[in-house]
Coordinates of C-alpha atoms and ligand atoms in Angstrom, one line a residue:
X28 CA 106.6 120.6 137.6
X29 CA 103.1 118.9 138.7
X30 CA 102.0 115.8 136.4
X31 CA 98.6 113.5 135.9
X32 CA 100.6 109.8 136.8
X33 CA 100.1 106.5 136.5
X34 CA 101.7 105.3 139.3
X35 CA 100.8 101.7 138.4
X36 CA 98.6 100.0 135.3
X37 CA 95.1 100.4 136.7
X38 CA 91.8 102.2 136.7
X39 CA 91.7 105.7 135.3
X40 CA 90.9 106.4 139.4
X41 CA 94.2 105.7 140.3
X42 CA 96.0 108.9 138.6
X43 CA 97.5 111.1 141.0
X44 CA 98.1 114.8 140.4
X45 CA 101.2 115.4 142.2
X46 CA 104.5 117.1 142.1
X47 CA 107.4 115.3 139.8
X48 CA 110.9 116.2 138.5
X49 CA 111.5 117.5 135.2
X50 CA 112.1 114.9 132.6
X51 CA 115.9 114.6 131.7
X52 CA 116.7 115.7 128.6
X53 CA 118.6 113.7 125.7
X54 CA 120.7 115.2 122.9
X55 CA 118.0 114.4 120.3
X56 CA 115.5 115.9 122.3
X57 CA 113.6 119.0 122.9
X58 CA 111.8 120.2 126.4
X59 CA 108.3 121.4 125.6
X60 CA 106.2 123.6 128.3
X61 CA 103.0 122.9 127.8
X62 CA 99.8 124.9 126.9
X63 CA 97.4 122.3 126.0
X64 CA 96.9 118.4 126.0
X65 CA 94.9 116.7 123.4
X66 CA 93.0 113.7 125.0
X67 CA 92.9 110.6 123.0
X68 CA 91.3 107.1 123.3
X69 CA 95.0 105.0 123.4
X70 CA 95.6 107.6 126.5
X71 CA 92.5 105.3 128.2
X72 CA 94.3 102.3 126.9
X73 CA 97.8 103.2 128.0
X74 CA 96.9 103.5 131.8
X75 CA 95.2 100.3 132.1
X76 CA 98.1 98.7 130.3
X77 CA 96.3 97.6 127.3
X78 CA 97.8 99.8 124.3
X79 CA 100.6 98.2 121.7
X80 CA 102.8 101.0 124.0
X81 CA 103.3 100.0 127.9
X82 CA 105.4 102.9 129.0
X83 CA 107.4 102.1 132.8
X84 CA 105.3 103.6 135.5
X85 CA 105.5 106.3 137.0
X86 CA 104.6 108.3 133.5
X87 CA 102.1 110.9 132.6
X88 CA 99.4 109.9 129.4
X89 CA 99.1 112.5 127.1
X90 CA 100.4 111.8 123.5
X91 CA 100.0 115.2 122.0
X92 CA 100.5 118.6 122.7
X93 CA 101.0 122.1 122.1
X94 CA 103.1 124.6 123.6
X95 CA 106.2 126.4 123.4
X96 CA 110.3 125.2 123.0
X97 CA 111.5 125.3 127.0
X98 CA 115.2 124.0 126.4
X99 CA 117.3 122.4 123.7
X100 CA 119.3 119.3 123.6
X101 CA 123.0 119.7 122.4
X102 CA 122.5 117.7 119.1
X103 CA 119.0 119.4 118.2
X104 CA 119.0 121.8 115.2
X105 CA 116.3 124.3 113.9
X106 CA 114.6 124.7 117.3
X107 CA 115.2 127.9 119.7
X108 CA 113.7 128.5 123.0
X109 CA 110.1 130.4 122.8
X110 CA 109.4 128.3 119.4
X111 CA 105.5 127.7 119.0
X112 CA 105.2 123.9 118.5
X113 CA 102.7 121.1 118.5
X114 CA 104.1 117.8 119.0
X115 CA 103.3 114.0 119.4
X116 CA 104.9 112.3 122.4
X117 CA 103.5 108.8 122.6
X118 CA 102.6 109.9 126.3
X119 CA 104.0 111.9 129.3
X120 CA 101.6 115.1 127.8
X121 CA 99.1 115.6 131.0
X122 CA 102.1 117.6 132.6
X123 CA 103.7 121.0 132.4
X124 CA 106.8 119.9 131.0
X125 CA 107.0 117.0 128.4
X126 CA 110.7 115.5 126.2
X127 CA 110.2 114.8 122.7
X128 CA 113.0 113.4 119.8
X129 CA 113.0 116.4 118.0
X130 CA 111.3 115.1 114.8
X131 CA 108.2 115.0 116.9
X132 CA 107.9 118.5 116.2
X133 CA 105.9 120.7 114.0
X134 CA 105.6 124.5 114.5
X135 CA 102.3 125.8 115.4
X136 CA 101.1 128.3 112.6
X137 CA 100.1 131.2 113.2
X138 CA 96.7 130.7 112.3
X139 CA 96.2 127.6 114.6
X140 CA 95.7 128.6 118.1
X141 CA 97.3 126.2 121.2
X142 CA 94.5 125.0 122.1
X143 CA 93.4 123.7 118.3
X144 CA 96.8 122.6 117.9
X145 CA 96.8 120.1 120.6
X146 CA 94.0 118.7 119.1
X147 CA 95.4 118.1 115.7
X148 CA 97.7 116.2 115.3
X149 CA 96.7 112.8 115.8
X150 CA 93.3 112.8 114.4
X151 CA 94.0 114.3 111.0
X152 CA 97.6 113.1 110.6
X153 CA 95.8 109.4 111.0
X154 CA 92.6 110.0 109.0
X155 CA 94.8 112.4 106.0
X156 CA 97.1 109.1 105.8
X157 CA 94.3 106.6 106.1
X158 CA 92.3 108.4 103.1
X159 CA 95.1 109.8 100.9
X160 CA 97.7 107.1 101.3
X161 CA 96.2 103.9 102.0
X162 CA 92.7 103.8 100.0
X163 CA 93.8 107.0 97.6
X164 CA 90.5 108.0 97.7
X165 CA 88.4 109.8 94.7
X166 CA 86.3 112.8 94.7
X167 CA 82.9 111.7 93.8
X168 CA 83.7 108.0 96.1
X169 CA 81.1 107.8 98.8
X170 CA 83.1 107.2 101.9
X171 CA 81.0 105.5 105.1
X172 CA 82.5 107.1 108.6
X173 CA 81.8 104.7 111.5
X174 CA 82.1 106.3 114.8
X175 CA 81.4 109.9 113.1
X176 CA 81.0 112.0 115.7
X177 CA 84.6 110.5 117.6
X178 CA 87.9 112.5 117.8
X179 CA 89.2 110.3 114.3
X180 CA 85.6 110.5 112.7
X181 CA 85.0 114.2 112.4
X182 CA 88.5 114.9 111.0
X183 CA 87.4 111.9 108.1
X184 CA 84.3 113.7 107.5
X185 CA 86.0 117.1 107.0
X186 CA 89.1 115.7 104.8
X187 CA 86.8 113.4 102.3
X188 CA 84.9 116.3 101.8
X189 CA 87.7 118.7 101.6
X190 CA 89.1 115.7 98.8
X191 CA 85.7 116.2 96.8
X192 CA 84.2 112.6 98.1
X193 CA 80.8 112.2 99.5
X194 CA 80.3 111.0 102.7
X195 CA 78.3 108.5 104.8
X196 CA 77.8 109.6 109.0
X197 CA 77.6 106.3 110.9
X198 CA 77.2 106.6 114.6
X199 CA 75.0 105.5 118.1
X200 CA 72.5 108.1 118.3
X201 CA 70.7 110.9 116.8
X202 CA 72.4 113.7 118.3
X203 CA 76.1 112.1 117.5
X204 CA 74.5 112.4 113.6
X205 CA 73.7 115.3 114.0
X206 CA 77.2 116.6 115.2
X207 CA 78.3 114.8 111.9
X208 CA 75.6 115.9 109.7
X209 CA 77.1 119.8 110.7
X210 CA 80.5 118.7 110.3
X211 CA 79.9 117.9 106.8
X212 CA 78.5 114.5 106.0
X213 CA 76.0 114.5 103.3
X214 CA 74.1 111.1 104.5
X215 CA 73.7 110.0 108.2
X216 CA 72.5 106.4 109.0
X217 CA 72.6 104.7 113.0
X218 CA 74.1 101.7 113.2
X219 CA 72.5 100.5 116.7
X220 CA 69.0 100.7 114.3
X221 CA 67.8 97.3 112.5
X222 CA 68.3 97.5 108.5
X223 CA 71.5 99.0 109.2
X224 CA 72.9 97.0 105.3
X225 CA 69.3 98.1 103.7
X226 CA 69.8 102.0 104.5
X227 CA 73.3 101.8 102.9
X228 CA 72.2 99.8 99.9
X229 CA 69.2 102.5 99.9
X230 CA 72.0 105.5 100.2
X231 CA 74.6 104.1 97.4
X232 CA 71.8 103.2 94.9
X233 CA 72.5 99.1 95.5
X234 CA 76.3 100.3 94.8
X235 CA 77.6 100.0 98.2
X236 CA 80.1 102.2 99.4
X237 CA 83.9 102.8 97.8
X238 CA 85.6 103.2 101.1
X239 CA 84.9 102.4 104.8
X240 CA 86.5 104.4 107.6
X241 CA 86.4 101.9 110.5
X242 CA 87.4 103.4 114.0
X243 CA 85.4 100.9 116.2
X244 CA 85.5 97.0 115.0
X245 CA 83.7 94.8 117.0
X246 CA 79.8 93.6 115.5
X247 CA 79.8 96.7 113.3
X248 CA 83.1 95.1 111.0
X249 CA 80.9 91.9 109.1
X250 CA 77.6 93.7 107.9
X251 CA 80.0 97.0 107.0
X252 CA 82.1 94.8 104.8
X253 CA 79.4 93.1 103.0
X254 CA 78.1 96.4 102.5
X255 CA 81.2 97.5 100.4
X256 CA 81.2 98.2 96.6
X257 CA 83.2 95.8 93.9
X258 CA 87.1 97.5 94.3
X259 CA 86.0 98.6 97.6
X260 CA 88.4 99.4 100.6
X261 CA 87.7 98.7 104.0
X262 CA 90.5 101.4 106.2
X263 CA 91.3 99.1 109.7
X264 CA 91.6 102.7 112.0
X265 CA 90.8 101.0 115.3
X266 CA 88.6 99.1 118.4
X267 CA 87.3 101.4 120.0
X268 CA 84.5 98.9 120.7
X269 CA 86.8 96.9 122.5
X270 CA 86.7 94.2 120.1
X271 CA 88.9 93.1 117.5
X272 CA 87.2 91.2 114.5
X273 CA 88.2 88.3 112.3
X274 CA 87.7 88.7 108.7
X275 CA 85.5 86.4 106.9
X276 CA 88.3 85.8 103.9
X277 CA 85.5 85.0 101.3
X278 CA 84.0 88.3 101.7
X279 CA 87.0 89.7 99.9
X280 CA 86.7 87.8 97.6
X281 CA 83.6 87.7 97.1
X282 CA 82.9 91.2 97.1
X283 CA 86.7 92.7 95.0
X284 CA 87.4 94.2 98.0
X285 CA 90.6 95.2 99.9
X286 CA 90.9 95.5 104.1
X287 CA 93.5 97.7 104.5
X288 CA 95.2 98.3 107.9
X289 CA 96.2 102.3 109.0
X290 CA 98.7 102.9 111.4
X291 CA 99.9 106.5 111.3
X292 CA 102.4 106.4 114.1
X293 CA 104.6 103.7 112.0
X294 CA 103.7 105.6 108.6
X295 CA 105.4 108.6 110.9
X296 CA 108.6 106.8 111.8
X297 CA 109.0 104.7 108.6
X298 CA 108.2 107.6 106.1
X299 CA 108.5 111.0 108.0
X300 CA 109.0 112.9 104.4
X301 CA 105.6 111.8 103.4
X302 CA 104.1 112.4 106.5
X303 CA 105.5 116.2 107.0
X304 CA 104.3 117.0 103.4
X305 CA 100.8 115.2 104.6
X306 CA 100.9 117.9 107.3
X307 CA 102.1 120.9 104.7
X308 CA 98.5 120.4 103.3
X309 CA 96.7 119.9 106.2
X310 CA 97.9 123.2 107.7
X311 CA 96.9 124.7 104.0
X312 CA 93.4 123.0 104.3
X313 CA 93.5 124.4 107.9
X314 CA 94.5 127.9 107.5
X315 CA 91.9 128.1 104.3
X316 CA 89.1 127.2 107.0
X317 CA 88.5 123.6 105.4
X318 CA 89.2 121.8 108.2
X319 CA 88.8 122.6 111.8
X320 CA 89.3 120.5 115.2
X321 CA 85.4 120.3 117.0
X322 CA 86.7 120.9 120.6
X323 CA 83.5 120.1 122.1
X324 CA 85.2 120.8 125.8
X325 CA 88.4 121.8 127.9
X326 CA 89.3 120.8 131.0
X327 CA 91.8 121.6 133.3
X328 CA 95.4 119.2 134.3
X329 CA 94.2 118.5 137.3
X330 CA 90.5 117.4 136.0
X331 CA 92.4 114.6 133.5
X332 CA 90.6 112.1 134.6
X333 CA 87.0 113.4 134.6
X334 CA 88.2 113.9 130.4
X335 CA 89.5 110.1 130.8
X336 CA 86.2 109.1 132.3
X337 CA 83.9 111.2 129.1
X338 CA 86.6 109.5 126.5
X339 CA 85.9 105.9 128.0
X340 CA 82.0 106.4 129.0
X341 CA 81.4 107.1 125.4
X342 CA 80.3 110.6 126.2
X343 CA 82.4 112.8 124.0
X344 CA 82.0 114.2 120.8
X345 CA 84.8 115.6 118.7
X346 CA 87.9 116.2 120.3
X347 CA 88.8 117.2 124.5
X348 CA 91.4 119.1 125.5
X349 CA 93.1 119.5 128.9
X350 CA 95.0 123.2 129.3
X351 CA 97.9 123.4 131.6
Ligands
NAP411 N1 95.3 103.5 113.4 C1 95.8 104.6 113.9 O1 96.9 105.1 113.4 C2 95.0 105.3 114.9 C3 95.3 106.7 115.2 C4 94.4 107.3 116.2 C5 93.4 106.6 116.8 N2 93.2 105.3 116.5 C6 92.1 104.5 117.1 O2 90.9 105.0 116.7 C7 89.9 104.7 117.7 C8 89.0 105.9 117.9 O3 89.8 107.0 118.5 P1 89.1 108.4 118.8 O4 90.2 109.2 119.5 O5 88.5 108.9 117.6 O6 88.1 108.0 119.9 P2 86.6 108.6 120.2 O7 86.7 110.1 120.0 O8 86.3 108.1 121.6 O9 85.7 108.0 119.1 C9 85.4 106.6 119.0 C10 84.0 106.4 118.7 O10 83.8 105.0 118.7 C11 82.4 104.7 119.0 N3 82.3 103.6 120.0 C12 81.7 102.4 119.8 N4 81.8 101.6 120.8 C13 82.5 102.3 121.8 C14 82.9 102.0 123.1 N5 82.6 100.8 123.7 N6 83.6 102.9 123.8 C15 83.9 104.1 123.2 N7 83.5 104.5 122.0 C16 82.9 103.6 121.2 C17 81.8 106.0 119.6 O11 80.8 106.4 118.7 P3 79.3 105.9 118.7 O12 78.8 106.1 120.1 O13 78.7 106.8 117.7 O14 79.4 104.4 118.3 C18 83.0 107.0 119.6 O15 82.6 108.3 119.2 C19 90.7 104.2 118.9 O16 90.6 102.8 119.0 C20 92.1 104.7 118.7 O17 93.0 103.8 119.3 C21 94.0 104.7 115.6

């Protein structure tokens, strides 16, 4: 089978598109050949060795994917070859053949295309637990998305509203709002504009807002949490800035308010029931045309990293998708 690898922890440059062996198979596991790749911001991190995850190289990136059930391992129930599936794999997905435990498996309805499946997994299993789980939002809340027009973003924007909240578009430039304003955010404000804190107090009536969806740290983090509303909760998603902030402890307290850290892919292992009946109503919300991936392009394997490159450059809106 041919593979995108990292070879070594390095520049996205240094991938090579060559030819690899099959990736043994454990009992608990299930071979996957794969139709599509969904191409997420850890998969910049994981090659330059700066994710929480630092796989052994050689490996492929690539934590999610679509595709269909190639081989079985002996201790695997429920699964038969030719089985649609969408899966999350921590990496080794930019390749034509990927392992995954088995109960990283979901089957692909029949409604949701590959292509759409590989791009759903991650962003609205993280932003359906961030928003229903850990700040149990309320419908009539007004909900502030930073980073609204990222992979994470747009599937916050669609879920608050699908949950009957109102929502707040935060992002870099006009067309990224725009891109948000379409996908269903009812306010839109740029946060690389001065009286970033006015326009909010402006948009929540002096309120401020019930729940912040924070993808991207860095400056943005203080003036967003002094922009919160008493009982406020302030939804830690992740840097894509590059920076992680400190909290000023006062402004809690000051303000009623809780920061509240999401991290789906432990919610995943630690409560798998939860999360698969997360994903029954996602796949409802789905298939009733509530929610929808924005794959704003494709690319092919061997282009991985000119998708890496768009991901890191700040370049992307919505989600990328490699096909195989
Ligand atoms: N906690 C979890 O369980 C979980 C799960 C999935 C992802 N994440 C994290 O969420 C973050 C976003 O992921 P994503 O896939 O949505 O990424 P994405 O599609 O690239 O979106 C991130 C957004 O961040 C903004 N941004 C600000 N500074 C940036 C910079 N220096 N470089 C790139 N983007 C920058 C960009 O919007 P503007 O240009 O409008 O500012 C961009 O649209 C990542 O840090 C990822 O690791 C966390």
């Amino acid at each position: 089978m041919r593979a995108m690898h990292c070879r070594a922890f390095g520049p996205i440059d240094d991938l090579v598109f060559e030819e690899a062996a099959s990736p043994p198979l454990q009992p608990d596991e299930v071979r996957i050949r794969v139709a599509a790749c969904g191409v997420n911001f850890p998969d910049v991190l994981i090659v330059q060795g700066k994710y929480q995850f630092k796989p052994e190289p050689p490996f492929a990136p690539g934590g999610e994917v679509s595709g269909t059930v190639a081989e079985v391992g002996s201790a695997v129930e429920g699964w038969s070859v030719g089985d649609p599936v969408l899966a999350t794999t921590l990496w080794g997905g930019f390749a034509e053949e990927v392992v995954a435990k088995a109960d990283r498996l979901m089957r692909r309805p029949e409604t949701m295309d590959e292509v759409t499946a590989a791009g759903f997994a991650l962003t609205y299993g993280t932003s359906y637990h961030a928003l229903v789980q850990r700040a149990a939002i309320k419908p009539g809340e007004t909900l502030l998305v930073l980073g609204a027009a990222g992979g994470v973003g747009i599937s916050a924007i669609q879920i608050a509203k699908a949950l009957g909240a109102r929502v707040i578009a935060a992002a870099s430039t006009p067309e990224k709002l725009e891109i948000a304003r379409a996908q269903g955010a009812d306010d839109l404000v740029n946060y690389t504009e001065d009286g970033y804190r006015d326009r909010l107090k402006e948009l929540t009536g002096g309120r401020g807002v019930d729940v912040v969806y924070d993808p991207v740290g860095g400056d943005l983090f203080e003036p967003t949490l002094r922009s919160m509303a008493w009982n406020g909760r302030y939804l830690v998603v992740g840097f894509a800035s590059g920076e992680i902030p400190k909290v000023p402890a006062n402004l809690t307290l000051l303000k009623g308010c809780a920061v509240v850290g999401v991290f789906w892919g432990q919610f995943r292992r630690t409560e798998p029931e939860a999360d698969a009946e997360n994903f029954r109503r996602l796949f409802e919300l789905h298939a009733a045309g509530r929610i929808k991936p924005l794959i704003s392009a494709t690319y092919p394997l061997a282009q991985a990293k000119d998708a890496l490159h768009a991901l890191a450059e700040r370049r992307v809106t919505g989600k990328i998708v490699l096909t195989v």
